[in-house]
Every structure is written in C-alpha cells, then in structure tokens.
Short mmCIF file of C-alpha atoms in Angstrom, two decimals:
data_model
loop_
_atom_site.label_atom_id
_atom_site.label_comp_id
_atom_site.label_asym_id
_atom_site.label_seq_id
_atom_site.Cartn_x
_atom_site.Cartn_y
_atom_site.Cartn_z
CA MET A 1 27.73 -33.99 -34.88
CA ARG A 2 26.95 -31.99 -31.74
CA VAL A 3 28.92 -28.74 -31.40
CA VAL A 4 29.05 -26.08 -28.68
CA LEU A 5 30.43 -22.74 -29.86
CA LEU A 6 31.51 -20.46 -27.01
CA GLY A 7 32.81 -16.89 -26.93
CA ALA A 8 32.04 -13.38 -25.71
CA PRO A 9 29.23 -11.33 -27.26
CA GLY A 10 30.44 -10.20 -30.69
CA ALA A 11 33.02 -12.98 -31.00
CA GLY A 12 31.36 -14.14 -34.21
CA LYS A 13 29.36 -17.08 -32.93
CA GLY A 14 26.33 -16.33 -35.10
CA THR A 15 28.42 -15.76 -38.23
CA HIS A 16 30.42 -18.94 -37.81
CA CYS A 17 27.43 -21.03 -36.82
CA LYS A 18 25.86 -20.17 -40.18
CA LYS A 19 29.06 -21.21 -41.96
CA ILE A 20 29.17 -24.48 -40.02
CA VAL A 21 25.50 -25.17 -40.72
CA GLY A 22 26.01 -24.56 -44.44
CA ARG A 23 28.98 -26.90 -44.63
CA TYR A 24 27.78 -29.79 -42.46
CA GLY A 25 23.98 -29.56 -42.58
CA LEU A 26 23.56 -29.11 -38.83
CA LEU A 27 20.72 -27.33 -37.07
CA HIS A 28 21.66 -23.86 -35.80
CA LEU A 29 20.26 -23.43 -32.30
CA SER A 30 20.72 -19.80 -31.23
CA SER A 31 19.36 -18.98 -27.79
CA GLY A 32 19.37 -15.27 -28.66
CA ASP A 33 17.38 -15.75 -31.87
CA ILE A 34 14.88 -18.01 -30.14
CA LEU A 35 14.46 -15.54 -27.28
CA ARG A 36 13.98 -12.59 -29.66
CA ARG A 37 11.36 -14.57 -31.59
CA GLU A 38 9.55 -15.40 -28.36
CA ARG A 39 9.63 -11.72 -27.40
CA ALA A 40 8.35 -10.58 -30.82
CA GLU A 41 5.52 -13.11 -30.67
CA GLY A 42 4.57 -12.00 -27.15
CA THR A 43 4.78 -15.46 -25.61
CA ASP A 44 4.94 -15.94 -21.85
CA LEU A 45 8.64 -16.77 -22.12
CA GLY A 46 9.27 -13.71 -24.28
CA LYS A 47 7.53 -11.40 -21.82
CA LYS A 48 9.50 -12.81 -18.91
CA ALA A 49 12.80 -12.48 -20.80
CA GLN A 50 12.31 -9.01 -22.28
CA SER A 51 13.46 -6.90 -19.32
CA TYR A 52 16.65 -8.96 -18.93
CA MET A 53 17.49 -8.78 -22.65
CA ASP A 54 16.96 -5.02 -22.92
CA ALA A 55 19.29 -4.45 -19.96
CA GLY A 56 22.00 -6.70 -21.38
CA THR A 57 21.86 -9.13 -18.46
CA LEU A 58 21.40 -12.89 -18.66
CA VAL A 59 17.93 -14.36 -18.81
CA PRO A 60 17.46 -16.62 -15.74
CA ASP A 61 18.86 -20.11 -16.12
CA ASP A 62 15.59 -21.95 -15.64
CA LEU A 63 13.91 -20.14 -18.55
CA ILE A 64 16.84 -20.79 -20.89
CA VAL A 65 17.32 -24.41 -19.86
CA GLU A 66 13.64 -25.21 -20.45
CA MET A 67 13.66 -23.59 -23.88
CA MET A 68 16.98 -25.01 -25.10
CA SER A 69 16.39 -28.53 -23.76
CA LYS A 70 13.27 -28.75 -25.92
CA ALA A 71 15.17 -27.46 -28.94
CA VAL A 72 18.02 -29.94 -28.46
CA LYS A 73 15.63 -32.89 -28.08
CA ALA A 74 13.85 -31.89 -31.30
CA ALA A 75 17.11 -31.58 -33.29
CA PRO A 76 17.60 -33.92 -36.28
CA ARG A 77 19.94 -36.91 -36.19
CA SER A 78 22.48 -34.98 -38.29
CA GLY A 79 23.19 -32.88 -35.19
CA PHE A 80 23.29 -29.26 -34.11
CA VAL A 81 25.54 -26.34 -33.27
CA LEU A 82 24.69 -24.42 -30.11
CA ASP A 83 25.10 -20.65 -30.28
CA GLY A 84 24.76 -18.65 -27.04
CA PHE A 85 24.07 -21.69 -24.89
CA PRO A 86 25.18 -22.74 -22.34
CA ARG A 87 25.99 -19.37 -20.79
CA THR A 88 26.43 -20.48 -17.19
CA VAL A 89 27.90 -23.55 -15.53
CA TYR A 90 24.41 -24.44 -14.32
CA GLN A 91 23.20 -24.46 -17.93
CA ALA A 92 26.18 -26.56 -19.02
CA GLU A 93 25.46 -29.12 -16.32
CA ALA A 94 21.76 -29.18 -17.28
CA LEU A 95 22.70 -29.73 -20.94
CA ASP A 96 24.99 -32.63 -20.04
CA ARG A 97 22.19 -34.23 -18.02
CA ALA A 98 19.67 -33.80 -20.83
CA LEU A 99 22.01 -35.36 -23.39
CA ALA A 100 22.95 -38.21 -21.05
CA LYS A 101 19.29 -39.28 -20.93
CA ASP A 102 19.47 -39.94 -24.68
CA ASP A 103 22.88 -41.66 -24.44
CA SER A 104 24.47 -38.80 -26.38
CA GLY A 105 26.85 -35.97 -25.62
CA ILE A 106 28.74 -33.01 -27.03
CA ASP A 107 31.29 -33.96 -29.70
CA VAL A 108 33.37 -30.79 -29.60
CA VAL A 109 33.52 -27.48 -27.72
CA ILE A 110 35.07 -24.52 -29.56
CA ASN A 111 35.93 -21.26 -27.79
CA LEU A 112 36.24 -18.14 -29.97
CA GLN A 113 38.69 -15.63 -28.47
CA VAL A 114 38.33 -11.91 -29.31
CA ASP A 115 39.74 -8.70 -27.79
CA ASP A 116 37.19 -6.58 -25.91
CA ALA A 117 37.77 -3.48 -28.08
CA ILE A 118 36.94 -5.47 -31.19
CA VAL A 119 33.82 -6.83 -29.50
CA VAL A 120 32.56 -3.30 -28.76
CA ASP A 121 33.22 -2.16 -32.33
CA ARG A 122 31.52 -5.19 -33.85
CA ILE A 123 28.38 -4.97 -31.75
CA THR A 124 27.78 -1.21 -31.74
CA GLY A 125 28.23 -1.14 -35.52
CA ARG A 126 25.76 -3.96 -36.08
CA ARG A 127 22.42 -3.26 -37.79
CA SER A 128 19.56 -5.72 -38.29
CA CYS A 129 16.57 -6.06 -40.59
CA PRO A 130 13.34 -6.18 -38.56
CA LYS A 131 11.62 -8.16 -41.34
CA CYS A 132 13.98 -10.94 -42.43
CA GLY A 133 16.55 -10.84 -39.62
CA ALA A 134 19.55 -10.17 -41.90
CA VAL A 135 22.51 -8.66 -40.05
CA TYR A 136 24.95 -6.02 -41.35
CA HIS A 137 27.79 -3.89 -39.99
CA VAL A 138 28.04 -0.19 -40.82
CA ARG A 139 31.69 -0.56 -41.84
CA ASN A 140 32.71 -4.23 -42.11
CA MET A 141 29.61 -5.56 -43.89
CA PRO A 142 27.42 -2.63 -45.03
CA PRO A 143 24.25 -3.04 -47.11
CA LYS A 144 24.28 -1.94 -50.76
CA GLU A 145 22.24 1.12 -49.79
CA ALA A 146 23.03 2.71 -46.42
CA GLY A 147 20.43 1.87 -43.79
CA VAL A 148 18.36 -0.39 -46.07
CA CYS A 149 18.17 -4.20 -46.15
CA ASP A 150 19.45 -5.75 -49.40
CA HIS A 151 16.74 -8.43 -49.33
CA ASP A 152 13.47 -6.63 -48.67
CA GLY A 153 14.18 -2.88 -48.57
CA ALA A 154 13.25 -2.53 -44.91
CA ALA A 155 14.94 0.18 -42.82
CA LEU A 156 17.71 -1.34 -40.70
CA VAL A 157 17.66 -0.89 -36.95
CA GLN A 158 20.10 -1.13 -34.06
CA ARG A 159 18.85 -3.66 -31.55
CA PRO A 160 18.29 -2.28 -28.01
CA ASP A 161 20.98 -4.66 -26.70
CA ASP A 162 23.59 -3.45 -29.23
CA THR A 163 24.24 0.00 -27.73
CA ALA A 164 27.62 0.85 -26.15
CA GLU A 165 26.27 0.95 -22.58
CA VAL A 166 24.54 -2.41 -22.91
CA VAL A 167 27.58 -3.97 -24.61
CA LYS A 168 29.73 -3.06 -21.60
CA ASN A 169 27.17 -4.69 -19.33
CA ARG A 170 27.11 -7.78 -21.55
CA LEU A 171 30.90 -8.10 -21.42
CA ALA A 172 30.93 -7.72 -17.63
CA THR A 173 28.23 -10.38 -17.39
CA TYR A 174 30.19 -12.65 -19.73
CA TYR A 175 33.36 -12.54 -17.62
CA GLU A 176 31.43 -13.07 -14.41
CA GLN A 177 29.01 -15.80 -15.44
CA THR A 178 29.88 -17.26 -18.85
CA GLU A 179 33.67 -17.47 -18.98
CA PRO A 180 33.54 -20.09 -16.17
CA VAL A 181 31.71 -22.35 -18.65
CA VAL A 182 34.95 -22.60 -20.64
CA LYS A 183 36.75 -23.73 -17.48
CA TYR A 184 33.95 -26.20 -16.74
CA TYR A 185 34.37 -27.86 -20.12
CA LYS A 186 38.16 -27.77 -20.02
CA ALA A 187 38.06 -29.69 -16.74
CA GLN A 188 36.40 -32.64 -18.46
CA ARG A 189 37.25 -32.52 -22.16
CA ASP A 190 39.45 -30.96 -24.83
CA VAL A 191 38.26 -27.43 -25.67
CA ARG A 192 39.59 -25.91 -28.90
CA ASP A 193 40.57 -22.25 -28.42
CA VAL A 194 40.37 -20.37 -31.73
CA PRO A 195 41.60 -16.73 -32.09
CA ALA A 196 38.75 -14.91 -33.84
CA ASP A 197 39.92 -11.28 -34.08
CA GLY A 198 40.76 -11.55 -37.78
CA ASP A 199 39.07 -12.17 -41.11
CA ALA A 200 35.93 -14.32 -40.84
CA ASP A 201 36.93 -16.60 -43.72
CA ALA A 202 40.32 -17.31 -42.15
CA VAL A 203 38.66 -18.12 -38.81
CA ALA A 204 36.14 -20.35 -40.59
CA ALA A 205 38.99 -22.28 -42.24
CA VAL A 206 40.39 -23.12 -38.80
CA LEU A 207 36.95 -24.24 -37.60
CA PHE A 208 36.49 -26.45 -40.65
CA ASP A 209 39.85 -28.11 -40.01
CA ILE A 210 38.64 -28.99 -36.52
CA LEU A 211 35.20 -30.23 -37.59
CA ASP A 212 36.25 -32.10 -40.74
CA VAL A 213 37.97 -34.64 -38.49
CA LEU A 214 34.64 -35.37 -36.77
CA LYS A 215 32.51 -35.57 -39.90
#
C-alpha cells in the first residue's frame, strides 16, 4: 500500500502517519524528520537545508526529490506512507516518474483539512525531546512532568520552526506552493478530503475506513 498524506503544517500528518504505520505495517517516510536528521548529523544535505528550515521556507525541490526518491526506492514491499512530501507540483511529478519506472504508483491520496487558527495553536504549543524525538503539546498532550520527556527525562525544547512568526511563514508558503499539489492530484485521481480539526482518534477512524478497503 502506497499512501500520500497531504495537509497544511500542523494538520496532524505526523500523528496520523504513526497510527497508519502501526495498523498496516507501512514505512513512515517523513521528509521533515529525514531533513532534521541530516541537519543534526551535519551532512552536506543537512547543511544546505538548514537555512531554509530555520526560516520556515521550503527546501529547494531538487534536494528534497533526491532524498525522497532514494527513500521510496528503498521502501519494503509492504509499502509506505509519505508525510510532508510531495510539497510542490514539481515534486509530485518527480514522484510519479520515479514510481512509474518500477511499474508502481500511489494507491491513495488523503488530504487533511484544518483551520488556520488551529494550525497555529497546535504548532506553537508543540514541544520535542532532543534525545528520542518524542513530541508533546503544552495543553493537548503534555508530558507527565512539565517540560520533561516521559521517556528519558530530557528537557523538552521548541523547535526553531515552531515559533509563531515561522508558522505564519509556513502557512503562507503552504498556500502558495503546496496547496496546488492537492489540485494536481485531484486532476488525475480521487483525493479523499478528511476534516482534521477534531479529536485525533475520530480522525484516525475515518482514515482507517478509507485504508481498510485497500488492505
């Protein structure tokens, strides 16, 4: 099963990808996680991407396409769920070309729809563990002890790209460059629009209804 999960920053793509992975045994391919790992490890790709990520703007297409194409080709036969990719029509076209070479394609595209105000609240309230990568929210999903990771006791941090100013830039970038990806896919296939403002478990139930048919 090959799934593309679309939506604005803070729409819940990462949360729901993990739920999908747990239920169907797919590989979670998150462009953001891969980029942050590359940056932390000081690779050439990470160094090139860092300035874009810190400013909340998109990393250039060629860098992302090269990285994600390798990840997709290395995915297991069980399939994958793409989180944060493709983010531009150019990337979507490049993905289609890469999959066509292997006589495969995307099985389903799901678009998570969330109000901008909820996006801002979700992202600015997000805190991450610098050690294990666990993610919390100061109000919706707080750790057992304020400011401390439940798993390893590390002090939680707010990522540089989770501040209010950067979030606004990310939303503007989304509407300008990423929302057209939804239109690109809708022009050639059925895209499932899923309202994602509400409870995560309720949203997940809708996603499972869609994916169970493909299993």
